[in-house]
Structure formats: C-alpha cells, structure tokens
Amino acid sequence: MSDDNKNNWPLWEIFIQSKRGLEHKHVGSLHAADAQMAIENARDVYTRRQEGNSIWVVPAGAISSSQPDDSAMLFDPADDKTYRHPTFYQMPEGAKYI
Amino acid sequence: MTDVTNLEERFQAKIDAEQKIEPKDWMPEKYRKTLIRQISQHAHSEIVGMLPEGNWITRAPSLRRKAILLAKVQDEAGHGLYLYSACETLGTTREQTIADLNSGKAKYSSIFNYPTLTWADIGAVGWLVDGAAIMNQVMLCRTSYGPYARAMVRICKEESFHQRQGYEVMSVLAKGTPEQKEMAQDALNRWWWPSLMMFGPSDANSPNSADSMKWKIKRQSNDELRQIFIDRTVQQAEIIGLTIPDPDLKWNEATKHYDWGTIDWTEFNNVVAGNGPCNKERLAARNKAHDDGAWVREAALAHAAKKAKRKAA
C-alpha cells in the first residue's frame, strides 16, 4: 500500500539482520526519498538498541504476495503428507544413531 | 466467500481462535475504521508527546539526564513511526493521517495538552504518563490485528526504561532538599488525575468498548486497567515518601484493591474538546514543523530523481 504519488516519499519495507549468520527479518516500513535515505532512516527507526548488523530496504511496491483466499490451495496439500517428517518412520528396536 | 454474514462469521471465528488478522484478510469495515482511528490516535500521541518533554532537553540538570531525555524523546518519534506504518497497512496514506492531525480532525491523548512546568514534571511524565500508557500497551501486544500487535511488542520493549527513568527522577528529588521534594510532590499533584483520565471513560460510558472487546482489539476494560495502575502506583509513591493527591484513597481489604475518589470528567471532556492549557500550542508546533519541513521533503525527492536519472544515463 504505497502512496508514492509525486509529492510523497515512497514506502520501503525494512528487513534487519540482527546478527551475522541469521536471516534478515521484516521489521516494518518507512518512507524515504531513495534507497540510501531508507537505509539511514531504518538505522534510526529500527536499530537504536543494537538490533542490527545489516539492513535491507525494498520498495513496498516491488513485493508480490500470495492472497489469503489462495491459502487453502497453496498450503493444504502439505497437511496429509506426514511421511515428509522423520517421526513418521518406525525404527527397529535397539538401532542406534538413526 | 459468499455474502457478508458468512465473511463476518469466518472473521469472528479466526479472532475467537486467537488467530491474528493480517492486512490482506477480509475484515468488517467497522473493524478497519476502529483500528485506523485507534492506531492513528496512538501514533499522534507519540509524536505530540515529544513536545512537553522536548521542552526540557536544553535545561536538563545534568549531562546524564540530558542524554536520557534525548534517547527517550527519540524513542517516542520511533514509536510514532512504527504506528504510522501499522496504520498504513489498513489502506490509509501517511499524508492523510498527518493532515488529520494537523487540521485538528484527529485526536491524540489529552494528557499532552498539559504543560511541563518544572523539571519534576519530566519525572512525573515518565513515571505516571508512561506508566499508564504501558498498562494499555502491554495489553495491546496481544491485540487481534497483526501489524498493530507487532508494533506494540517493539514499543513495550523500549518503553519500560521510560517509566523507570521517570521514577528515578522523582525518587532523587524526593530524597533531596525540602524544595526539591516539594517540587516532586507538586508534579505528582498536577499529573495524578490527568494520568488516571488516560485510561478513558468509565466502561459504562465508553461507546466503542463492546465491539473492541468482541474483536479483541482490546482485552481489558478501561476501568480494570485503571485499577491495576492505581494499585501499583500507590505503593511506588509510598516508597519514595510522596503522597497521592486523593483524600478518598484507601486500601480495601475485601476487594484487595484501593478504593479511590472521583475523576472530574468535565475537565477531561473540556480538554478533549480543545480547551486544555496547551491544545493550541501543541497543534501550532506540529503545523509549524510540518510546514517548515516542506522544502526538505521536496528537495530530497528532487535529489533522488536527479540521482536516478544520472544512474540511468
């Protein structure tokens, strides 16, 4: 939902990596004139208490997402496939390291 | 996916099952409107709330206190921004939300229409105003709208230092010279009742409460939260030797709560209606900041456009 008409700074979605080795996680959004300013603002808005190691900024309009109405079609097929989990299988008594 | 009743039933079923509502989900128009009103009011309160405290940044009594106050006011700006972006997920634009504040159409917490007359007021604001706000905010961490709940979790993590630094200011003043103690008591006297008003009208007179409870936007009533705040704060005042300005305040052994006096709702309604001590000053300050910043917003856009063009060339 961006309001980037000509007088407003566009909306950016902000992703922060809190520590090396961890994923970048969505934390919220903010307005900025360009990517550089979005990174600078994200530093001030979302990392005042050492929450950040790295910042990604993405124009909100560039994100496509699935629709709630499609969630059954997309995700229900996984419900009855318990054989995709290791706990589905019965191991012979006494077998070790498996 | 047929008629509205069906959609509304499915919506309520999600809420009853403690599932969060996310921006793309179907929601009743009144749920959306209630949230837009509440979240934007909340955001405006954070932003306007910077004004009474900013008033003391240059006059903080020590470098330590100044650094703390600066950090706190910066947090309030951040909290306003988290909430404005949560509000935008409901289909509003930032521009319109800010315009509604500046025109006086949108409300913010009435407490910020009171002046901060002495340094002790900074203590009282942190201890009582942030303390009262936290009661509400902790509850809102479990609110049914996902983006609002996520913003509140961040805010609550940061807010607890606000209350503690305020209580520390009060406790230091209360242990100081007789004049300092008197200053702390005076601040408590002036901020106590407006802080209790922050919880909003009594449940019986709170027009939006029933829907908000059904939709789990809120989970505790105004009166419930106000009582918990009183029970906690009375003990904190005792510890630092200050007196709550309420002659009717008395521990009730049967209810295990404090009984207390009556809120002057005429004053509350008057301040909400725009007649508090600082309503005009606060709105004028916000409008000036917005207008004075117009050239910066334009220049930044022009600069970004120029840079993008150069990169494309």
PDB file of C-alpha atoms in Angstrom, chain B residues 20-23 31 35 86 89 141 143-152:
ATOM      1  CA  LYS B  20      -4.208 -12.642  14.085  1.00  0.00           C
ATOM      2  CA  ILE B  21      -5.864 -10.652  11.323  1.00  0.00           C
ATOM      3  CA  GLU B  22      -3.381  -9.595   8.640  1.00  0.00           C
ATOM      4  CA  PRO B  23      -3.645  -6.673   6.157  1.00  0.00           C
ATOM      5  CA  TYR B  31     -13.085  -3.072  12.461  1.00  0.00           C
ATOM      6  CA  LEU B  35      -8.286   0.382  14.080  1.00  0.00           C
ATOM      7  CA  ALA B  86       0.953  -0.138  11.005  1.00  0.00           C
ATOM      8  CA  THR B  89      -1.375  -1.310   6.198  1.00  0.00           C
ATOM      9  CA  CYS B 141       0.744  -6.623  22.394  1.00  0.00           C
ATOM     10  CA  THR B 143      -4.390  -7.218  20.030  1.00  0.00           C
ATOM     11  CA  SER B 144      -6.013  -9.082  17.130  1.00  0.00           C
ATOM     12  CA  TYR B 145      -4.540  -7.033  14.262  1.00  0.00           C
ATOM     13  CA  GLY B 146      -1.083  -8.420  13.428  1.00  0.00           C
ATOM     14  CA  PRO B 147       0.786  -5.247  12.375  1.00  0.00           C
ATOM     15  CA  TYR B 148      -0.518  -3.351  15.423  1.00  0.00           C
ATOM     16  CA  ALA B 149       0.456  -6.164  17.791  1.00  0.00           C
ATOM     17  CA  ARG B 150       3.958  -6.370  16.288  1.00  0.00           C
ATOM     18  CA  ALA B 151       4.462  -2.614  16.636  1.00  0.00           C
ATOM     19  CA  MET B 152       3.321  -2.806  20.265  1.00  0.00           C
TER      20      MET B 152
END
